mmCIF file of C-alpha atoms in Angstrom:
data_model
loop_
_atom_site.group_PDB
_atom_site.id
_atom_site.type_symbol
_atom_site.label_atom_id
_atom_site.label_comp_id
_atom_site.label_asym_id
_atom_site.label_seq_id
_atom_site.Cartn_x
_atom_site.Cartn_y
_atom_site.Cartn_z
ATOM 1 C CA MET A 1 0.000 0.000 0.000
ATOM 2 C CA ALA A 2 1.330 3.439 -0.910
ATOM 3 C CA PHE A 3 2.372 5.850 1.839
ATOM 4 C CA THR A 4 0.095 8.897 2.087
ATOM 5 C CA ARG A 5 0.346 11.889 4.394
ATOM 6 C CA THR A 6 -1.296 15.335 4.530
ATOM 7 C CA TYR A 7 0.927 18.316 5.314
ATOM 8 C CA ASP A 8 -0.260 20.038 8.506
ATOM 9 C CA GLY A 9 2.246 22.898 8.674
ATOM 10 C CA ASP A 10 1.452 26.603 8.537
ATOM 11 C CA GLU A 11 3.692 27.601 5.610
ATOM 12 C CA PRO A 12 4.695 25.966 2.313
ATOM 13 C CA VAL A 13 7.851 23.865 2.577
ATOM 14 C CA ARG A 14 10.081 22.052 0.103
ATOM 15 C CA VAL A 15 9.003 18.450 -0.335
ATOM 16 C CA ASN A 16 12.475 17.011 0.246
ATOM 17 C CA LYS A 17 12.885 19.038 3.457
ATOM 18 C CA TRP A 18 9.471 18.002 4.805
ATOM 19 C CA LEU A 19 10.048 14.313 4.099
ATOM 20 C CA GLY A 20 13.395 14.567 5.883
ATOM 21 C CA GLN A 21 11.869 16.321 8.890
ATOM 22 C CA THR A 22 9.035 13.806 9.244
ATOM 23 C CA GLY A 23 11.357 10.819 9.008
ATOM 24 C CA VAL A 24 9.894 9.189 5.918
ATOM 25 C CA CYS A 25 13.291 9.327 4.218
ATOM 26 C CA SER A 26 16.319 11.579 3.974
ATOM 27 C CA ARG A 27 16.389 14.689 1.788
ATOM 28 C CA ARG A 28 18.759 12.920 -0.580
ATOM 29 C CA GLU A 29 16.433 9.915 -0.833
ATOM 30 C CA ALA A 30 13.459 12.247 -1.401
ATOM 31 C CA GLU A 31 15.258 13.914 -4.296
ATOM 32 C CA SER A 32 15.979 10.498 -5.808
ATOM 33 C CA LEU A 33 12.340 9.418 -5.477
ATOM 34 C CA ILE A 34 11.191 12.671 -7.093
ATOM 35 C CA ALA A 35 13.646 12.202 -9.955
ATOM 36 C CA ASP A 36 12.205 8.726 -10.537
ATOM 37 C CA GLY A 37 8.629 10.065 -10.624
ATOM 38 C CA LEU A 38 7.554 8.168 -7.511
ATOM 39 C CA VAL A 39 6.106 11.112 -5.550
ATOM 40 C CA THR A 40 2.733 12.783 -6.109
ATOM 41 C CA ILE A 41 0.949 15.717 -4.482
ATOM 42 C CA ASP A 42 -2.843 15.635 -4.705
ATOM 43 C CA GLY A 43 -2.483 13.124 -7.530
ATOM 44 C CA GLU A 44 0.026 15.161 -9.580
ATOM 45 C CA VAL A 45 3.486 13.685 -10.112
ATOM 46 C CA VAL A 46 6.195 15.919 -8.626
ATOM 47 C CA ARG A 47 8.872 16.654 -11.234
ATOM 48 C CA ASP A 48 10.861 19.414 -9.536
ATOM 49 C CA ALA A 49 13.073 18.680 -6.492
ATOM 50 C CA GLY A 50 12.424 22.271 -5.378
ATOM 51 C CA ARG A 51 8.644 21.841 -5.363
ATOM 52 C CA LYS A 52 6.901 23.032 -2.208
ATOM 53 C CA ILE A 53 3.944 21.356 -0.559
ATOM 54 C CA GLU A 54 1.151 23.644 0.642
ATOM 55 C CA PRO A 55 -0.798 23.304 3.917
ATOM 56 C CA GLY A 56 -3.584 20.765 3.461
ATOM 57 C CA GLN A 57 -2.075 19.089 0.404
ATOM 58 C CA THR A 58 -1.573 15.318 0.426
ATOM 59 C CA LEU A 59 1.672 13.648 -0.608
ATOM 60 C CA THR A 60 1.863 10.028 -1.743
ATOM 61 C CA LEU A 61 4.847 7.719 -2.227
ATOM 62 C CA ASN A 62 3.842 4.897 -4.557
ATOM 63 C CA ASP A 63 4.500 1.197 -3.974
ATOM 64 C CA THR A 64 7.844 1.277 -5.790
ATOM 65 C CA ALA A 65 9.044 4.072 -3.509
ATOM 66 C CA GLN A 66 7.890 2.097 -0.474
ATOM 67 C CA SER A 67 9.866 -0.958 -1.604
ATOM 68 C CA ALA A 68 12.977 1.169 -2.077
ATOM 69 C CA LEU A 69 12.688 2.436 1.501
ATOM 70 C CA ALA A 70 11.745 -0.899 3.096
ATOM 71 C CA SER A 71 15.207 -1.800 4.373
ATOM 72 C CA GLY A 72 17.859 -0.360 6.600
ATOM 73 C CA MET A 73 18.835 0.340 10.164
ATOM 74 C CA THR A 74 16.748 1.539 13.111
ATOM 75 C CA ILE A 75 18.271 3.120 16.213
ATOM 76 C CA LEU A 76 16.577 3.765 19.565
ATOM 77 C CA LEU A 77 18.193 6.802 21.209
ATOM 78 C CA HIS A 78 17.663 8.469 24.576
ATOM 79 C CA LYS A 79 17.846 12.050 23.299
ATOM 80 C CA PRO A 80 18.941 14.706 25.791
ATOM 81 C CA VAL A 81 17.701 18.292 25.789
ATOM 82 C CA GLY A 82 19.781 20.478 23.483
ATOM 83 C CA TYR A 83 19.875 18.168 20.459
ATOM 84 C CA VAL A 84 17.558 18.502 17.460
ATOM 85 C CA SER A 85 15.923 15.450 15.915
ATOM 86 C CA GLY A 86 16.427 16.124 12.223
ATOM 87 C CA GLN A 87 18.259 18.429 9.834
ATOM 88 C CA PRO A 88 19.584 21.250 12.033
ATOM 89 C CA ASP A 89 19.638 24.959 11.447
ATOM 90 C CA PRO A 90 23.073 26.603 11.773
ATOM 91 C CA GLY A 91 24.380 26.353 15.306
ATOM 92 C CA LYS A 92 22.155 23.398 16.267
ATOM 93 C CA ILE A 93 23.421 19.912 17.128
ATOM 94 C CA PRO A 94 21.728 16.931 15.421
ATOM 95 C CA ALA A 95 20.930 13.878 17.525
ATOM 96 C CA VAL A 96 22.826 11.617 15.084
ATOM 97 C CA ARG A 97 26.060 13.075 16.509
ATOM 98 C CA LEU A 98 25.451 10.847 19.537
ATOM 99 C CA LEU A 99 25.590 7.634 17.478
ATOM 100 C CA LYS A 100 29.190 6.790 18.374
ATOM 101 C CA ALA A 101 30.756 3.645 19.774
ATOM 102 C CA PRO A 102 31.210 4.939 23.360
ATOM 103 C CA ASN A 103 27.473 5.699 23.557
ATOM 104 C CA ARG A 104 26.292 2.334 22.217
ATOM 105 C CA VAL A 105 24.507 -0.162 24.461
ATOM 106 C CA GLY A 106 24.721 -3.761 23.244
ATOM 107 C CA GLU A 107 26.041 -5.021 19.933
ATOM 108 C CA GLY A 108 25.549 -3.849 16.382
ATOM 109 C CA GLU A 109 26.990 -1.779 13.595
ATOM 110 C CA ILE A 110 28.181 1.758 14.274
ATOM 111 C CA PRO A 111 26.444 4.016 11.709
ATOM 112 C CA ALA A 112 28.785 5.635 9.201
ATOM 113 C CA ARG A 113 29.369 9.334 9.718
ATOM 114 C CA ASP A 114 27.396 10.116 6.544
ATOM 115 C CA ALA A 115 24.673 7.504 7.129
ATOM 116 C CA SER A 116 21.132 8.628 6.358
ATOM 117 C CA LEU A 117 19.130 8.064 9.554
ATOM 118 C CA PRO A 118 16.231 10.515 9.629
ATOM 119 C CA PRO A 119 14.098 10.807 12.774
ATOM 120 C CA ILE A 120 10.843 8.860 12.869
ATOM 121 C CA GLY A 121 8.546 11.299 14.637
ATOM 122 C CA ARG A 122 9.340 14.654 16.166
ATOM 123 C CA LEU A 123 11.055 15.305 19.475
ATOM 124 C CA ASP A 124 11.883 18.966 19.975
ATOM 125 C CA GLU A 125 15.256 20.402 20.975
ATOM 126 C CA ASP A 126 13.935 21.251 24.442
ATOM 127 C CA SER A 127 12.385 17.784 24.933
ATOM 128 C CA ARG A 128 14.076 14.527 25.870
ATOM 129 C CA GLY A 129 13.507 10.799 25.796
ATOM 130 C CA LEU A 130 12.856 8.095 23.222
ATOM 131 C CA LEU A 131 13.778 9.012 19.646
ATOM 132 C CA LEU A 132 13.800 6.596 16.713
ATOM 133 C CA LEU A 133 16.275 7.187 13.891
ATOM 134 C CA SER A 134 15.807 4.922 10.892
ATOM 135 C CA SER A 135 16.526 4.311 7.228
ATOM 136 C CA ASP A 136 13.779 1.646 7.198
ATOM 137 C CA GLY A 137 10.739 2.909 5.316
ATOM 138 C CA VAL A 138 8.493 0.208 6.775
ATOM 139 C CA VAL A 139 9.341 1.360 10.295
ATOM 140 C CA ALA A 140 8.674 4.961 9.278
ATOM 141 C CA LYS A 141 5.255 4.036 7.911
ATOM 142 C CA ALA A 142 4.447 2.007 11.035
ATOM 143 C CA VAL A 143 5.191 4.942 13.335
ATOM 144 C CA ILE A 144 4.026 8.001 11.371
ATOM 145 C CA GLY A 145 1.924 6.649 8.504
ATOM 146 C CA PRO A 146 -1.700 7.825 8.250
ATOM 147 C CA GLN A 147 -3.062 4.355 9.124
ATOM 148 C CA SER A 148 -0.770 3.905 12.120
ATOM 149 C CA GLU A 149 -2.519 3.034 15.377
ATOM 150 C CA LEU A 150 0.579 3.491 17.528
ATOM 151 C CA ASP A 151 0.325 5.756 20.531
ATOM 152 C CA LYS A 152 3.138 7.690 22.197
ATOM 153 C CA GLU A 153 3.500 8.279 25.939
ATOM 154 C CA TYR A 154 5.008 11.343 27.599
ATOM 155 C CA LEU A 155 5.657 12.537 31.151
ATOM 156 C CA VAL A 156 5.198 16.302 31.268
ATOM 157 C CA VAL A 157 5.992 18.791 34.038
ATOM 158 C CA VAL A 158 4.021 22.041 33.901
ATOM 159 C CA ASP A 159 3.791 25.412 35.626
ATOM 160 C CA GLY A 160 0.302 26.682 36.403
ATOM 161 C CA GLN A 161 -2.785 25.471 38.206
ATOM 162 C CA ILE A 162 -4.050 22.079 37.037
ATOM 163 C CA THR A 163 -7.841 21.740 37.252
ATOM 164 C CA GLU A 164 -10.341 19.114 36.141
ATOM 165 C CA ALA A 165 -11.696 21.589 33.611
ATOM 166 C CA LYS A 166 -8.257 22.008 32.054
ATOM 167 C CA LEU A 167 -7.694 18.246 32.013
ATOM 168 C CA GLY A 168 -11.037 17.829 30.297
ATOM 169 C CA ARG A 169 -10.079 20.273 27.558
ATOM 170 C CA LEU A 170 -6.688 18.613 27.102
ATOM 171 C CA ARG A 171 -8.397 15.251 26.653
ATOM 172 C CA HIS A 172 -10.916 16.478 24.141
ATOM 173 C CA GLY A 173 -11.957 19.820 22.739
ATOM 174 C CA LEU A 174 -8.797 21.581 21.581
ATOM 175 C CA GLU A 175 -7.878 22.742 18.083
ATOM 176 C CA LEU A 176 -4.539 23.554 16.452
ATOM 177 C CA ASN A 177 -4.389 25.516 13.208
ATOM 178 C CA GLY A 178 -8.173 25.478 13.102
ATOM 179 C CA LYS A 179 -8.390 21.668 13.112
ATOM 180 C CA PRO A 180 -9.673 19.580 16.030
ATOM 181 C CA LEU A 181 -7.155 17.316 17.712
ATOM 182 C CA LYS A 182 -7.775 13.627 18.229
ATOM 183 C CA PRO A 183 -8.807 12.688 21.775
ATOM 184 C CA ALA A 184 -5.838 12.356 24.135
ATOM 185 C CA ARG A 185 -5.436 10.433 27.372
ATOM 186 C CA VAL A 186 -4.222 12.902 29.977
ATOM 187 C CA THR A 187 -3.891 12.118 33.692
ATOM 188 C CA GLN A 188 -2.372 13.952 36.632
ATOM 189 C CA ILE A 189 0.199 11.727 38.359
ATOM 190 C CA GLU A 190 1.885 14.280 40.659
ATOM 191 C CA PRO A 191 1.028 17.855 41.724
ATOM 192 C CA GLN A 192 2.689 19.377 38.621
ATOM 193 C CA ARG A 193 3.233 16.300 36.458
ATOM 194 C CA LEU A 194 0.926 14.960 33.750
ATOM 195 C CA ARG A 195 0.936 11.812 31.657
ATOM 196 C CA PHE A 196 -0.024 12.305 27.990
ATOM 197 C CA ILE A 197 -0.817 9.452 25.597
ATOM 198 C CA LEU A 198 -1.315 10.677 22.019
ATOM 199 C CA THR A 199 -2.112 8.983 18.723
ATOM 200 C CA GLU A 200 -0.882 11.912 16.610
ATOM 201 C CA GLY A 201 2.186 14.115 16.632
ATOM 202 C CA LYS A 202 1.697 17.631 15.379
ATOM 203 C CA TYR A 203 4.454 20.221 15.694
ATOM 204 C CA ARG A 204 5.126 20.930 19.413
ATOM 205 C CA GLN A 205 1.668 19.541 20.081
ATOM 206 C CA ILE A 206 1.801 19.003 23.834
ATOM 207 C CA ARG A 207 3.390 22.380 24.516
ATOM 208 C CA ARG A 208 0.801 24.133 22.364
ATOM 209 C CA MET A 209 -2.059 22.170 23.962
ATOM 210 C CA CYS A 210 -0.884 23.188 27.426
ATOM 211 C CA GLU A 211 -0.567 26.839 26.382
ATOM 212 C CA LEU A 212 -4.206 26.783 25.266
ATOM 213 C CA VAL A 213 -5.317 25.914 28.817
ATOM 214 C CA GLY A 214 -2.933 28.257 30.622
ATOM 215 C CA LEU A 215 -0.159 25.799 31.491
ATOM 216 C CA GLU A 216 3.539 26.090 30.621
ATOM 217 C CA VAL A 217 5.595 22.968 29.937
ATOM 218 C CA THR A 218 8.931 22.962 31.768
ATOM 219 C CA ASP A 219 9.932 19.368 31.026
ATOM 220 C CA LEU A 220 8.739 16.916 28.371
ATOM 221 C CA TYR A 221 9.972 13.320 28.444
ATOM 222 C CA ARG A 222 8.881 10.663 25.907
ATOM 223 C CA ILE A 223 9.014 7.193 27.441
ATOM 224 C CA ARG A 224 7.193 5.009 24.899
ATOM 225 C CA VAL A 225 6.355 4.664 21.205
ATOM 226 C CA GLY A 226 3.817 1.882 20.722
ATOM 227 C CA PRO A 227 5.367 -1.289 22.181
ATOM 228 C CA LEU A 228 8.836 0.280 22.439
ATOM 229 C CA LEU A 229 9.865 1.422 25.917
ATOM 230 C CA LEU A 230 12.770 3.731 26.708
ATOM 231 C CA GLY A 231 13.270 1.719 29.887
ATOM 232 C CA ASP A 232 16.572 2.233 31.668
ATOM 233 C CA LEU A 233 18.578 3.290 28.596
ATOM 234 C CA PRO A 234 20.794 6.107 29.940
ATOM 235 C CA GLU A 235 20.493 9.624 28.559
ATOM 236 C CA GLY A 236 22.683 10.141 25.505
ATOM 237 C CA ARG A 237 23.023 6.389 24.841
ATOM 238 C CA TRP A 238 21.634 4.371 21.938
ATOM 239 C CA ARG A 239 21.015 0.820 20.788
ATOM 240 C CA HIS A 240 19.815 -1.048 17.727
ATOM 241 C CA LEU A 241 16.183 -2.078 17.454
ATOM 242 C CA THR A 242 15.897 -5.867 17.625
ATOM 243 C CA PRO A 243 14.081 -7.889 14.951
ATOM 244 C CA ASP A 244 11.396 -8.829 17.497
ATOM 245 C CA GLU A 245 10.873 -5.160 18.396
ATOM 246 C CA ARG A 246 10.593 -4.233 14.712
ATOM 247 C CA ASP A 247 7.985 -6.946 14.154
ATOM 248 C CA ALA A 248 6.016 -5.865 17.242
ATOM 249 C CA LEU A 249 6.079 -2.243 16.084
ATOM 250 C CA ILE A 250 4.700 -3.134 12.658
ATOM 251 C CA ARG A 251 2.036 -5.499 14.055
ATOM 252 C CA GLN A 252 0.776 -3.000 16.622
ATOM 253 C CA SER A 253 0.755 -0.204 14.037
ATOM 254 C CA ALA A 254 -1.669 -2.258 11.954
ATOM 255 C CA GLY A 255 -3.860 -2.896 14.993
ATOM 256 C CA ASN A 256 -2.911 -6.575 15.288
#
């Protein structure tokens, strides 16, 4: 089945940049797919690597593109605050810089310095926790594809008064960019700490949700993506995803 995703940003963005940011593939791979005529926007084949996708438009990678991406390496990283997930702006440090031998837990290949390992799902510079980096298109589709049923779990510390009314709005009733959010599971576990379980991942979603109800996020920590747990992996360390974990991720994504 072809990969399809609707762009939910506020401003037009180059297709290759967006695909790299969302973790579907690297910018270089996106340019190759475009050159081969394997990418469409709203049904129109993209011919220009500089083409921009507009808010609300839908991009599709056809089956051939999916097959080309359906291999590769997947890394589970405990990202610290201060590192960016994807392609960095000048002066920012990409999380892939941490993928060195001294930081590895367990066995497995050390990624080459120029390896293409885009992030699978966003985790902001000022957030920490579980980050997947992968060149496996099947894993990318399982985590961020439009049919994915995976949820993500976060522990969030906030400033401001937490009330039942605010929790109710966080669970259901908020909009971002004029579009209603999917229901979220939000519980208070300590006086200023909340647990969020989301089935979508819009740009800085939890921080923006909290702002809408008068709360300020001071710490955001992702501990789970579907069946994958961060567990006791130390901050700044990484390991390879096991074959069993990959299979579980794909099965749970499909609702099995």
